[in-house]
mmCIF file of C-alpha atoms in Angstrom:
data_model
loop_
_atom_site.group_PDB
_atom_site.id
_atom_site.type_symbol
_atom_site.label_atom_id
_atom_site.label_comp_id
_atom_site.label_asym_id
_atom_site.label_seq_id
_atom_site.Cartn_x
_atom_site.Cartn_y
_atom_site.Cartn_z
ATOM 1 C CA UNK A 1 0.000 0.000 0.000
ATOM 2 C CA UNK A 2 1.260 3.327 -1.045
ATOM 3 C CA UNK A 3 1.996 5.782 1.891
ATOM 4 C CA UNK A 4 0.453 8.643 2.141
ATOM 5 C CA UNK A 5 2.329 12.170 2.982
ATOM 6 C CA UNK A 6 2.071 13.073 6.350
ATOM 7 C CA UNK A 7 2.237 16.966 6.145
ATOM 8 C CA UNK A 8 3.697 20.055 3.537
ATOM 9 C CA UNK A 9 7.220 19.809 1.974
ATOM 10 C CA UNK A 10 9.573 21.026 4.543
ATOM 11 C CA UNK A 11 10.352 24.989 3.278
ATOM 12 C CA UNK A 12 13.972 25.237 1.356
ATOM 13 C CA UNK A 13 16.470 28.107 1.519
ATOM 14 C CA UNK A 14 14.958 29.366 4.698
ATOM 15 C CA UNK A 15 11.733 30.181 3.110
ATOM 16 C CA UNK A 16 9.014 30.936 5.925
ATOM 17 C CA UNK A 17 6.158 28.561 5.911
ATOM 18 C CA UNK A 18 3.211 30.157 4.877
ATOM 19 C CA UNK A 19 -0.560 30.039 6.913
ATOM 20 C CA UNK A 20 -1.427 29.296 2.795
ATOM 21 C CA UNK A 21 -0.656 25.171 4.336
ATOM 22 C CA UNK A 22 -3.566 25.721 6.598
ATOM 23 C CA UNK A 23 -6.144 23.717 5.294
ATOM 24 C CA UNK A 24 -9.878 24.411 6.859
ATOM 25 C CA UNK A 25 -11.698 21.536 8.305
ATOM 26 C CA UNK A 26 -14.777 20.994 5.093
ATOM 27 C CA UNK A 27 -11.715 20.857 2.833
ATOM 28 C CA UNK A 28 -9.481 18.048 4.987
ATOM 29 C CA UNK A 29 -12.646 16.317 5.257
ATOM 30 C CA UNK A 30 -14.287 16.430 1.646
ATOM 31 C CA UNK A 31 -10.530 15.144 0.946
ATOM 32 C CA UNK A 32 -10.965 12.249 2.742
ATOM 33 C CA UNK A 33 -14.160 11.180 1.924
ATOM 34 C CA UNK A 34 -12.848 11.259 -2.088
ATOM 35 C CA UNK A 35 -10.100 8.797 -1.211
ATOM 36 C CA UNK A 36 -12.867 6.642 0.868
ATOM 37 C CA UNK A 37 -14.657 6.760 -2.266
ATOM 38 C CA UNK A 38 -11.769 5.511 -4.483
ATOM 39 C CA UNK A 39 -10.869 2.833 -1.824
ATOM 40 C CA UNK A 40 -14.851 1.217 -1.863
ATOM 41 C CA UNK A 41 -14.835 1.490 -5.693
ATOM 42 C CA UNK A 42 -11.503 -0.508 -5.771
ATOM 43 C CA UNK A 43 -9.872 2.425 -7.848
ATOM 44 C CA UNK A 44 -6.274 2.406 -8.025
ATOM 45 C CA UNK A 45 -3.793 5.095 -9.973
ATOM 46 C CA UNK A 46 -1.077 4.136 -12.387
ATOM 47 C CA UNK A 47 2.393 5.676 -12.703
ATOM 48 C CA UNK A 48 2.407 7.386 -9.953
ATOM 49 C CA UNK A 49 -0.260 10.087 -11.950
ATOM 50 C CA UNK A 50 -2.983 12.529 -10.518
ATOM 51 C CA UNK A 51 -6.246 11.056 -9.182
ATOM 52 C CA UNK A 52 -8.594 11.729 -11.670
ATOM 53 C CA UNK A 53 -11.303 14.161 -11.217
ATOM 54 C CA UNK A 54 -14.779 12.889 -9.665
ATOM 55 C CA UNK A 55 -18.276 13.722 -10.976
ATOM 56 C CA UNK A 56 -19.927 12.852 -7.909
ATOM 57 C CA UNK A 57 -24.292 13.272 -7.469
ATOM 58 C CA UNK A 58 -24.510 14.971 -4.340
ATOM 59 C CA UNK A 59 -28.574 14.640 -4.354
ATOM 60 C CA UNK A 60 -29.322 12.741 -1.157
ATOM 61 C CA UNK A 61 -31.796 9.734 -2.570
ATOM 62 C CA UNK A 62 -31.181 7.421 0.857
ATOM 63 C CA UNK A 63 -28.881 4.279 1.298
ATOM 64 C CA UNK A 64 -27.944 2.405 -1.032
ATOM 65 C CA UNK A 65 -27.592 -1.441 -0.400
ATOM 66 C CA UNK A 66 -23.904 -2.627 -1.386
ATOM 67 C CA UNK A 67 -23.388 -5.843 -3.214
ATOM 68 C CA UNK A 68 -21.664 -8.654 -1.448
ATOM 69 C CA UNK A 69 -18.226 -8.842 -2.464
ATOM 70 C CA UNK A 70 -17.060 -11.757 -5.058
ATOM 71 C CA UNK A 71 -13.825 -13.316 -4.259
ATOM 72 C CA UNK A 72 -11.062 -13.591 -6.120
ATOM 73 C CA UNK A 73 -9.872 -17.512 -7.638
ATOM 74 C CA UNK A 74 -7.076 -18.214 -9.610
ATOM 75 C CA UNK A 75 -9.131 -21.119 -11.759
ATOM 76 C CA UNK A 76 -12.037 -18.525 -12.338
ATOM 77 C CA UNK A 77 -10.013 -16.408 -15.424
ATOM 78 C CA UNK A 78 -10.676 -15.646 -18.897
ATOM 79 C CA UNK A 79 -12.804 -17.925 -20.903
ATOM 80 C CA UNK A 80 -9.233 -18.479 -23.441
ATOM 81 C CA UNK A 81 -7.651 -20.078 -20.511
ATOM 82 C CA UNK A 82 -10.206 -21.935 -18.807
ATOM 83 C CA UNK A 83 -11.086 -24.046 -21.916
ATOM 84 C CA UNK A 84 -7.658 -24.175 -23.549
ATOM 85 C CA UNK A 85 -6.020 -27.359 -24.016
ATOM 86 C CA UNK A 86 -4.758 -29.413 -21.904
ATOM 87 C CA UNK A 87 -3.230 -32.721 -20.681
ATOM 88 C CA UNK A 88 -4.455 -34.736 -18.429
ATOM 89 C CA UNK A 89 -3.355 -37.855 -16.929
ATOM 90 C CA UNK A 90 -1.715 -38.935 -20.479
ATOM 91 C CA UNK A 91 -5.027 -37.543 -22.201
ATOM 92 C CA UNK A 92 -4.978 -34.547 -24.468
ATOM 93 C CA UNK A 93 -8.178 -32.793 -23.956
ATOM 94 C CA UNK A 94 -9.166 -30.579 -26.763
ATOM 95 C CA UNK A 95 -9.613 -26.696 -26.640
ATOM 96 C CA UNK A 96 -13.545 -26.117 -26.434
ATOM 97 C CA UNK A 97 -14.351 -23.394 -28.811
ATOM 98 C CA UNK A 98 -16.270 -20.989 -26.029
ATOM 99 C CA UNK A 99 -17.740 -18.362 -28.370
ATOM 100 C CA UNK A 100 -20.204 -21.297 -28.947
ATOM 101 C CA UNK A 101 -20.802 -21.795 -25.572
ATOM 102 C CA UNK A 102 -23.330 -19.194 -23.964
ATOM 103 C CA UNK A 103 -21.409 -16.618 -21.382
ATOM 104 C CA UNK A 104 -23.381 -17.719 -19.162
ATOM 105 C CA UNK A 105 -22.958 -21.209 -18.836
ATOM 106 C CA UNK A 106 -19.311 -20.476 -19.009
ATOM 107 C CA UNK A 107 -17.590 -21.153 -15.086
ATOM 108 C CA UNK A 108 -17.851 -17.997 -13.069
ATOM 109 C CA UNK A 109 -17.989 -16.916 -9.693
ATOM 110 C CA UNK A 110 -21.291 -15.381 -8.850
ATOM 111 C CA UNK A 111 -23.280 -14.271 -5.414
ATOM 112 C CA UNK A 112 -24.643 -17.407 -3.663
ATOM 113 C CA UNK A 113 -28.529 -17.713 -3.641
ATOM 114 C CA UNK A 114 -28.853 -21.095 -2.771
ATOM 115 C CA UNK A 115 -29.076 -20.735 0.982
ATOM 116 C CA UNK A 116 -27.213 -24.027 1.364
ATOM 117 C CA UNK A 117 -23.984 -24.430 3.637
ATOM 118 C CA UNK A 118 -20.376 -23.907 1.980
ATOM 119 C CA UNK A 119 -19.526 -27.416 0.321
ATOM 120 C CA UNK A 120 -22.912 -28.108 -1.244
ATOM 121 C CA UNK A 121 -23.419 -28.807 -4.893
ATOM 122 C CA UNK A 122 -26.824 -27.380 -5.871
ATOM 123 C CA UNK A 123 -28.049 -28.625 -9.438
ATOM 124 C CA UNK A 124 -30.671 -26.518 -10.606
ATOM 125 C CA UNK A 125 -32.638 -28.686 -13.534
ATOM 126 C CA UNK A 126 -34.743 -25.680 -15.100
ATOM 127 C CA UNK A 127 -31.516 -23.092 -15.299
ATOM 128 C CA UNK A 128 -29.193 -25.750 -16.494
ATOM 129 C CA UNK A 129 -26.514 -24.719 -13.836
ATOM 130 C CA UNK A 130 -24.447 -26.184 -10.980
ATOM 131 C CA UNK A 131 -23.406 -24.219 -8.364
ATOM 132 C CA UNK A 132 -20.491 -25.354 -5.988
ATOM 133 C CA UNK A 133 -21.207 -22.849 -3.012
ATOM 134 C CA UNK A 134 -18.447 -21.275 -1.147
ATOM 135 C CA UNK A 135 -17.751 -19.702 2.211
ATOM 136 C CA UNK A 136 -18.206 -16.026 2.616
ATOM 137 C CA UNK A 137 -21.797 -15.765 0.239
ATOM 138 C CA UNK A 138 -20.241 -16.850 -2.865
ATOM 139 C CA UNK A 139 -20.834 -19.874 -5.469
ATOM 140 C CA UNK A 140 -18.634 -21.256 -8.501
ATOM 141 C CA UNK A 141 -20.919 -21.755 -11.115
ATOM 142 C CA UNK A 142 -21.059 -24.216 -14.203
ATOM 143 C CA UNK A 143 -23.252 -24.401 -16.938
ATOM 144 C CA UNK A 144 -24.774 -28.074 -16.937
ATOM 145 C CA UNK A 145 -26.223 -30.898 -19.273
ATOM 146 C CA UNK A 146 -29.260 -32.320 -17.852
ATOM 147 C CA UNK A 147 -31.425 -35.693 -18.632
ATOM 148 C CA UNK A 148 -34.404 -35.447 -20.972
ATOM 149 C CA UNK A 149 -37.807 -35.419 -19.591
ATOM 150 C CA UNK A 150 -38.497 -39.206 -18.193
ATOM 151 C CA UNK A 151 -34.997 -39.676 -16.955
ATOM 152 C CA UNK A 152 -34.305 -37.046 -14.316
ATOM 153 C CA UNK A 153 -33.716 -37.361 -10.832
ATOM 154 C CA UNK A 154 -34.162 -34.713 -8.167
ATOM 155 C CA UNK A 155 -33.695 -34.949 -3.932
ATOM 156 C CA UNK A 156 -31.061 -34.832 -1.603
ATOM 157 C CA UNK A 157 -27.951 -36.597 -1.720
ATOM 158 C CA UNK A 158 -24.361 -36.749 -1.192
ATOM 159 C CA UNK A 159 -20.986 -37.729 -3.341
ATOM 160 C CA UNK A 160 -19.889 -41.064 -2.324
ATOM 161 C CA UNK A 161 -16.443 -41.132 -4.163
ATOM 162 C CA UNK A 162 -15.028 -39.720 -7.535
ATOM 163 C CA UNK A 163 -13.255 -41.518 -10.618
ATOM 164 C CA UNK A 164 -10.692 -39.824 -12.702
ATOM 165 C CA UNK A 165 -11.187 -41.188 -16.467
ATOM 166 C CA UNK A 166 -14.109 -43.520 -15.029
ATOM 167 C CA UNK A 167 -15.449 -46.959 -16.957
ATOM 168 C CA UNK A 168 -18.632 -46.255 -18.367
ATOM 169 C CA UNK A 169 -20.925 -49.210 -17.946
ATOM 170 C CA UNK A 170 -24.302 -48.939 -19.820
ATOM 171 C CA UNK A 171 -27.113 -50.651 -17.487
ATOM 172 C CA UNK A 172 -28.910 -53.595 -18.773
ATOM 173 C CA UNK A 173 -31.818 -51.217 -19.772
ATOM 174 C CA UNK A 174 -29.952 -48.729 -21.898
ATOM 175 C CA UNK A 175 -28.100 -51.857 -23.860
ATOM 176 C CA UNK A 176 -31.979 -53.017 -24.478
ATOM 177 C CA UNK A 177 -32.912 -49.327 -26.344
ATOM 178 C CA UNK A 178 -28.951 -49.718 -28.034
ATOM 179 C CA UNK A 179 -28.362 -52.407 -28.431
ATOM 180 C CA UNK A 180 -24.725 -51.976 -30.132
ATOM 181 C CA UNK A 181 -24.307 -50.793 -26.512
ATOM 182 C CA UNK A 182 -23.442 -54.564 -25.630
ATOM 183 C CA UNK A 183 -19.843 -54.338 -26.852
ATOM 184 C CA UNK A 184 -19.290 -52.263 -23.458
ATOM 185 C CA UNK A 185 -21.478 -54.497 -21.179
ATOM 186 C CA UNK A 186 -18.559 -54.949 -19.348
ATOM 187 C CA UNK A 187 -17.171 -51.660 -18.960
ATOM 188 C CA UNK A 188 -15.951 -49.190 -21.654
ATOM 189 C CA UNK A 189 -12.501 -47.652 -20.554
ATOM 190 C CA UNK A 190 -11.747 -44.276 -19.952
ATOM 191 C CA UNK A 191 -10.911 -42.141 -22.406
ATOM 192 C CA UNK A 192 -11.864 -39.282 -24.504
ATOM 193 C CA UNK A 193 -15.051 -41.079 -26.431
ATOM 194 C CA UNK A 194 -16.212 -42.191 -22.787
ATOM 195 C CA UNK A 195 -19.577 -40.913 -22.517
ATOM 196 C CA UNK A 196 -18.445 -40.029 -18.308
ATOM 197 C CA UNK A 197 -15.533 -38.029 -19.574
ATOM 198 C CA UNK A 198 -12.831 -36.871 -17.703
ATOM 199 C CA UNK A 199 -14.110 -37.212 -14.103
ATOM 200 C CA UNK A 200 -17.196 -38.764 -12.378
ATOM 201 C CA UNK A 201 -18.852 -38.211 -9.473
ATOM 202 C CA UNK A 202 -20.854 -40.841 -8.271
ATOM 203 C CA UNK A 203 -24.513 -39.771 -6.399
ATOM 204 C CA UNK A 204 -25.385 -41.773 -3.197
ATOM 205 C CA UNK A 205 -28.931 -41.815 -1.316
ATOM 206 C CA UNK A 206 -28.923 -43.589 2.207
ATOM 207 C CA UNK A 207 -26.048 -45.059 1.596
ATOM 208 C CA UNK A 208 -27.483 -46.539 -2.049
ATOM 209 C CA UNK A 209 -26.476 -45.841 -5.910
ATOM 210 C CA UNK A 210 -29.115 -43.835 -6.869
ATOM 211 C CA UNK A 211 -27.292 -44.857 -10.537
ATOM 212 C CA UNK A 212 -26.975 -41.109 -11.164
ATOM 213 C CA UNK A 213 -23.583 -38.908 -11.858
ATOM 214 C CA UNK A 214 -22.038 -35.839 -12.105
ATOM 215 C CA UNK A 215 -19.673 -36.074 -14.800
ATOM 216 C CA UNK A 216 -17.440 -34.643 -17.767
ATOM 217 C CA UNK A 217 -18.147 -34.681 -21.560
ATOM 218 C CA UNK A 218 -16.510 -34.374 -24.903
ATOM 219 C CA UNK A 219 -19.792 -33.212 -25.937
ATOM 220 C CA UNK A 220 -19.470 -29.674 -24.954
ATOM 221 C CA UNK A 221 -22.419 -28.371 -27.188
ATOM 222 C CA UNK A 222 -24.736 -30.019 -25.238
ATOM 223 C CA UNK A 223 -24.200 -27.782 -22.203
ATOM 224 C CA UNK A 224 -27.750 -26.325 -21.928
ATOM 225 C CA UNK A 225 -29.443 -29.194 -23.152
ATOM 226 C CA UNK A 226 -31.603 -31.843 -21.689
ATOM 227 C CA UNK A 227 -30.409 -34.833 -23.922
ATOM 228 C CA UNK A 228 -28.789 -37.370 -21.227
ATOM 229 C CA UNK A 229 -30.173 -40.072 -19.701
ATOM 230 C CA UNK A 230 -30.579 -38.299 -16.735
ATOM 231 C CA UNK A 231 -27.217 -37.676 -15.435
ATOM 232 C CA UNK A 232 -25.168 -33.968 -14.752
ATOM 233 C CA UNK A 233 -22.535 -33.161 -17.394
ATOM 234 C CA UNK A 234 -20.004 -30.888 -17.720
ATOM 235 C CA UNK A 235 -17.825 -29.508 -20.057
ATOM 236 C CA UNK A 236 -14.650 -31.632 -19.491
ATOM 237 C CA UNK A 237 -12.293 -28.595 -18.305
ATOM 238 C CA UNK A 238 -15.188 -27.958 -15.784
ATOM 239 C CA UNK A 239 -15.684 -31.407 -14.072
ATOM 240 C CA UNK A 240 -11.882 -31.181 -13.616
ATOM 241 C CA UNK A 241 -11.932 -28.301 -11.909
ATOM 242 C CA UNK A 242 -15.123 -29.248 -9.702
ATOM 243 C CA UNK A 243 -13.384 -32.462 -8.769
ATOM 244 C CA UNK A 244 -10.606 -30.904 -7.628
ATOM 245 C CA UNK A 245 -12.763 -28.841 -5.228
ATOM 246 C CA UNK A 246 -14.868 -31.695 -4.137
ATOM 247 C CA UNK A 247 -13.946 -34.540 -0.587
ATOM 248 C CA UNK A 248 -15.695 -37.541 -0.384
ATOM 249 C CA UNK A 249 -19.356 -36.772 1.530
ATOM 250 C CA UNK A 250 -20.240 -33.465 -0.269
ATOM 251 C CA UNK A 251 -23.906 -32.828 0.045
ATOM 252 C CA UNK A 252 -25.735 -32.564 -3.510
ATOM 253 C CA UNK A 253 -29.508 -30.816 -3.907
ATOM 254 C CA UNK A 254 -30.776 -31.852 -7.414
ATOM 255 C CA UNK A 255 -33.427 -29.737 -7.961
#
């Protein structure tokens, strides 16, 4: 932080100070309340230049509510970085091309209105997002894949455990609607064509499979979309980044 001066420039050459450093009380104080100003708005100068000039209202119109503050996390950047390339235990994940991708399904950090304790992972089925919520009123949020209408599930829950590059194993009743589903009856390896992507996480109930997951996908333009068979995806760069936020236990509202 920059230090302030703490008074006039001593006089040179045995110049007399002048009463012109006298400064009247309105003026020390309107002073002040500029610089609180600059520090609320979270202005800074650069170069060492002049403050800039403010055009302040002065018409009294009551408080004003302030927004809660959103923190600051060094995985939440620029879109160009978060869905770059990347490798990832001896995969190469592809760059997704986000200008195709809505903004707002895009990861962000936004003001938690869940009401749910720091930890939780709130899926909300109508806005197609996931929110991972945070101490101190905040919420990382993900735009989400949901299951078409006859194959959702909604409740409480929690995460049992997490895969990295699970084995996608269609049930018995998705082999019967595809059936050239078979060839992976007994597991289809990780991978980049794996329909569970780059991470899972696997959704108990009571200490039972409810059968449902939150998981990656190659598939990034379905993000938005209710075309699964009722699980939570993610764009692949995202479930990476959830899972690394995520311990075993983590309560999940599907809603």
């Amino acid at each position: 932080m920059r230090e302030l001066p703490q008074g006039p420039t001593p006089p040179r050459n045995g110049d007399a100070i002048e009463t012109d450093f006298l400064l009247s009380r309105r003026a020390v104080l309107s002073g002040a309340g500029a610089l609180a100003l600059l520090g609320v708005a979270g202005c800074s100068t650069s170069g060492g230049g002049e403050l800039p000039a403010l055009q302040l209202d002065d018409t009294v119109t009551g408080s004003v509510p302030i927004r809660p503050s959103i923190s600051v996390d060094k995985n939440i950047t620029g879109p160009d970085v978060m869905y770059a390339s990347l490798t990832d235990n001896g995969f190469n994940v592809p760059e997704v091309p986000y200008l195709k991708v809505k903004p707002e399904f895009r990861r962000q950090i936004v003001v938690d209105t869940t009401g749910e304790a720091p930890g939780t992972i709130v899926v909300h089925l109508k806005e197609r997002m996931l929110y991972l919520v945070q101490p101190g009123g905040d919420a990382i949020r993900y735009g989400v894949g949901i299951g078409k209408d006859g194959f959702r599930w909604s409740g409480r829950a929690n995460i049992q455990y997490g895969r990295e590059w699970p084995t996608w194993t269609p049930p018995p009743e998705m082999i019967q609607r595809k059936p050239e589903l078979v060839k992976w009856q007994g597991g289809q390896p990780g991978g980049l064509t794996n329909p569970l992507g780059a991470r899972a996480l696997y959704i108990y109930q009571d200490g039972k499979d409810t059968g449902y997951r939150i998981h990656g996908s190659p598939e990034w333009w379905s993000i938005g979309q209710a075309m699964s068979s009722g699980c939570v995806r993610l764009i692949n760069q995202d479930i990476i980044d959830l899972y690394s936020r995520v311990s075993k236990k983590n309560p999940v509202v599907v809603m």
